[in-house]
PDB file of C-alpha atoms in Angstrom:
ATOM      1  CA  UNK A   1     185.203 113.023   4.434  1.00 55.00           C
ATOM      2  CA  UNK A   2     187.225 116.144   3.647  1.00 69.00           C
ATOM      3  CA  UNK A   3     190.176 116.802   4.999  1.00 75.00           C
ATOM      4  CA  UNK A   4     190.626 119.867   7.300  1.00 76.00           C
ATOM      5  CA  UNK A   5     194.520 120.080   6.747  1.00 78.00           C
ATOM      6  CA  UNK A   6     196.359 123.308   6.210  1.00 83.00           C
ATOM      7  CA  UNK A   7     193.124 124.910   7.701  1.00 87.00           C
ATOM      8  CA  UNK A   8     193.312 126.985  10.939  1.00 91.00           C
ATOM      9  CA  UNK A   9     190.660 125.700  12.924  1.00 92.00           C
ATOM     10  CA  UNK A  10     191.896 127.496  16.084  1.00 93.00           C
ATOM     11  CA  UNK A  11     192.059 130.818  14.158  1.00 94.00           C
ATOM     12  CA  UNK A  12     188.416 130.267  12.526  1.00 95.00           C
ATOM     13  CA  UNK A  13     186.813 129.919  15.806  1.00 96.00           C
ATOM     14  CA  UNK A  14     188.989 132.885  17.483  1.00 96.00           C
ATOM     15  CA  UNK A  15     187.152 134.588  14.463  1.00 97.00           C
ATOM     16  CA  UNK A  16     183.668 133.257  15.254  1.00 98.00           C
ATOM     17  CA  UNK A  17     183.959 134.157  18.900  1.00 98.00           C
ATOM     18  CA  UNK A  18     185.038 137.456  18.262  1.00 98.00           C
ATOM     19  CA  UNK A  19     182.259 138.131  16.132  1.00 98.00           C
ATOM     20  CA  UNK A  20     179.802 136.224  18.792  1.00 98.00           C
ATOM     21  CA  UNK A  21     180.964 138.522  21.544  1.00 98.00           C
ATOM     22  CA  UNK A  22     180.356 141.861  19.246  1.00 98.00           C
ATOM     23  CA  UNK A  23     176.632 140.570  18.618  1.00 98.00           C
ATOM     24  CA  UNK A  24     176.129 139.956  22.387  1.00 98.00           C
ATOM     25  CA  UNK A  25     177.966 143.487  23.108  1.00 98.00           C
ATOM     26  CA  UNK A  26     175.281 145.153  20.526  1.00 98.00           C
ATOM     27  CA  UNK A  27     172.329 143.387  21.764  1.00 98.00           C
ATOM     28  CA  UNK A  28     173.119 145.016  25.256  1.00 98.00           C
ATOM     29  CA  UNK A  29     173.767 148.318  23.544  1.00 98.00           C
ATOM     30  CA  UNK A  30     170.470 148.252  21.378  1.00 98.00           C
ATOM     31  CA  UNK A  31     168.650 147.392  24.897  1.00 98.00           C
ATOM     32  CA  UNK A  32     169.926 150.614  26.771  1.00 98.00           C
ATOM     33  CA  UNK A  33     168.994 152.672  23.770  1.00 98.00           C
ATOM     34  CA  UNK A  34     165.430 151.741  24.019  1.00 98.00           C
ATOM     35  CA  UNK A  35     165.495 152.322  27.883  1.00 98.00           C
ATOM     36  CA  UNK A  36     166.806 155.440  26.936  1.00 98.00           C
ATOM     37  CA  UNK A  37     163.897 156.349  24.175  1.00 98.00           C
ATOM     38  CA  UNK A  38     161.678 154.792  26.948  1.00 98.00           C
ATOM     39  CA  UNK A  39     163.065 157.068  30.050  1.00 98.00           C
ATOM     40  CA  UNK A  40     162.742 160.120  27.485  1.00 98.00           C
ATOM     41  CA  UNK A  41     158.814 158.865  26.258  1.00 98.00           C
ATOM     42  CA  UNK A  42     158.108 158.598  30.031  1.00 98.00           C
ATOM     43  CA  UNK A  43     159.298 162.045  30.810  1.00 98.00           C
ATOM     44  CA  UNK A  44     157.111 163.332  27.603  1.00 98.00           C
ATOM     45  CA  UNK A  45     159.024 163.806  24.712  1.00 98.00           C
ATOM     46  CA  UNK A  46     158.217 162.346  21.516  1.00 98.00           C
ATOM     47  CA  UNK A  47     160.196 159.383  20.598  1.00 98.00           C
ATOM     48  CA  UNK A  48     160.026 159.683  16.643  1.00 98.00           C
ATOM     49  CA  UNK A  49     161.230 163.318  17.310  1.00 98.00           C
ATOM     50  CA  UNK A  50     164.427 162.465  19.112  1.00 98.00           C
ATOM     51  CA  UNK A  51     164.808 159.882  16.318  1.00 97.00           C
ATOM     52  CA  UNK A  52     164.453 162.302  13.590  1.00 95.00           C
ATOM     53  CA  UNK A  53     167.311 164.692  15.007  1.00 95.00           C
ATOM     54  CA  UNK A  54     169.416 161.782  16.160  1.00 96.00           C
ATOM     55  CA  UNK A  55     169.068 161.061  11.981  1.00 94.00           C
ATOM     56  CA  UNK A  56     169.904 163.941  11.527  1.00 93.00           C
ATOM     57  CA  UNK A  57     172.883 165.025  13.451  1.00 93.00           C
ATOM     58  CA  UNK A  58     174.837 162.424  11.442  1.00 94.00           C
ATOM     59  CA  UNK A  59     174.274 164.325   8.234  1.00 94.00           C
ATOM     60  CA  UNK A  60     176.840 166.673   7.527  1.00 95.00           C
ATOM     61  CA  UNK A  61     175.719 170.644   6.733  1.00 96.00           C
ATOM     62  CA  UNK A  62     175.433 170.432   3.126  1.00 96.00           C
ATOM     63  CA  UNK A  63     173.275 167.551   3.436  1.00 95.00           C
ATOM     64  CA  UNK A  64     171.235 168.809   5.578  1.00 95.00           C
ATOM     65  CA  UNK A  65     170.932 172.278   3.741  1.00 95.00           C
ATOM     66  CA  UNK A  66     170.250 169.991   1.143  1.00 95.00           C
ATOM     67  CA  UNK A  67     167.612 167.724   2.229  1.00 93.00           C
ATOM     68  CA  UNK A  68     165.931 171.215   3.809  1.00 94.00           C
ATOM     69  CA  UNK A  69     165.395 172.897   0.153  1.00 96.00           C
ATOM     70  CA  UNK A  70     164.120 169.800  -1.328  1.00 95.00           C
ATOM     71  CA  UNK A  71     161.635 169.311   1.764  1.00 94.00           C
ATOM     72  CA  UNK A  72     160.744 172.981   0.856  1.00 95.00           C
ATOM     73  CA  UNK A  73     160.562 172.893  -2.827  1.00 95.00           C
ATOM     74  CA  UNK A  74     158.269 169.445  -2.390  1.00 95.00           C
ATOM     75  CA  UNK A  75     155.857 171.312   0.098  1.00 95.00           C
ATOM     76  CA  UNK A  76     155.570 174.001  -2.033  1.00 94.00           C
ATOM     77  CA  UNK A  77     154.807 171.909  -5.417  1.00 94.00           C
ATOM     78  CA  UNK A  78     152.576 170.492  -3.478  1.00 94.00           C
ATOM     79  CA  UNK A  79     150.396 173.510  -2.539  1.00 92.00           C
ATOM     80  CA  UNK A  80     150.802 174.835  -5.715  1.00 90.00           C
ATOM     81  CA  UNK A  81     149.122 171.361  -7.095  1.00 90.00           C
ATOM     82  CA  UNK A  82     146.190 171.451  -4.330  1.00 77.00           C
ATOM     83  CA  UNK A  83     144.616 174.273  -5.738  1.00 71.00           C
ATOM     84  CA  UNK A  84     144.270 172.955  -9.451  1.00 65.00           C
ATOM     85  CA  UNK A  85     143.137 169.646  -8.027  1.00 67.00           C
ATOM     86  CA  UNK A  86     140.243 170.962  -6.238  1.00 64.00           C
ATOM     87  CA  UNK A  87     138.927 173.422  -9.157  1.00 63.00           C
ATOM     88  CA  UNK A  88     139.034 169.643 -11.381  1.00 64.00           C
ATOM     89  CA  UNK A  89     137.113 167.732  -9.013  1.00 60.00           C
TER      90      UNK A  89
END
């Protein structure tokens, strides 16, 4: 059997706890949020909508500003592509 001196078994499981306590805390958290999404998807909005800006209000301006030009330049590459497809099929 291995021995368990010199380590802090008391500190280990204040650890564990600690950590078991946070998990039970976000559990509870993530369950409001989906009552939330569900209030709002009862009241009509679209969920993947509020999701979308919720992503997005963590970006900062540049990224955003960013993220917008590629969107654009992408749509546009794409259109631009549609056309020669269809005259080769």
């Amino acid at each position: 059997m291995t021995d368990t001196v010199g380590i802090p078994g008391n500190r280990i499981l204040s650890f564990i706890e600690r950590i078991e306590h946070i998990d039970e805390e976000l559990k509870a958290l993530n369950e409001g949020k989906k009552e939330v999404f569900s209030e709002a998807k009862g009241e009509g909005f679209d969920v993947k909508v509020l999701k979308e800006i919720l992503r997005l209000r963590k970006l900062d301006q540049d990224e955003r500003d960013e993220q917008d030009s590629l969107l654009d330049l992408y749509l546009r590459a794409i259109q631009d592509a549609a056309p020669a497809q269809a005259k080769a099929a």
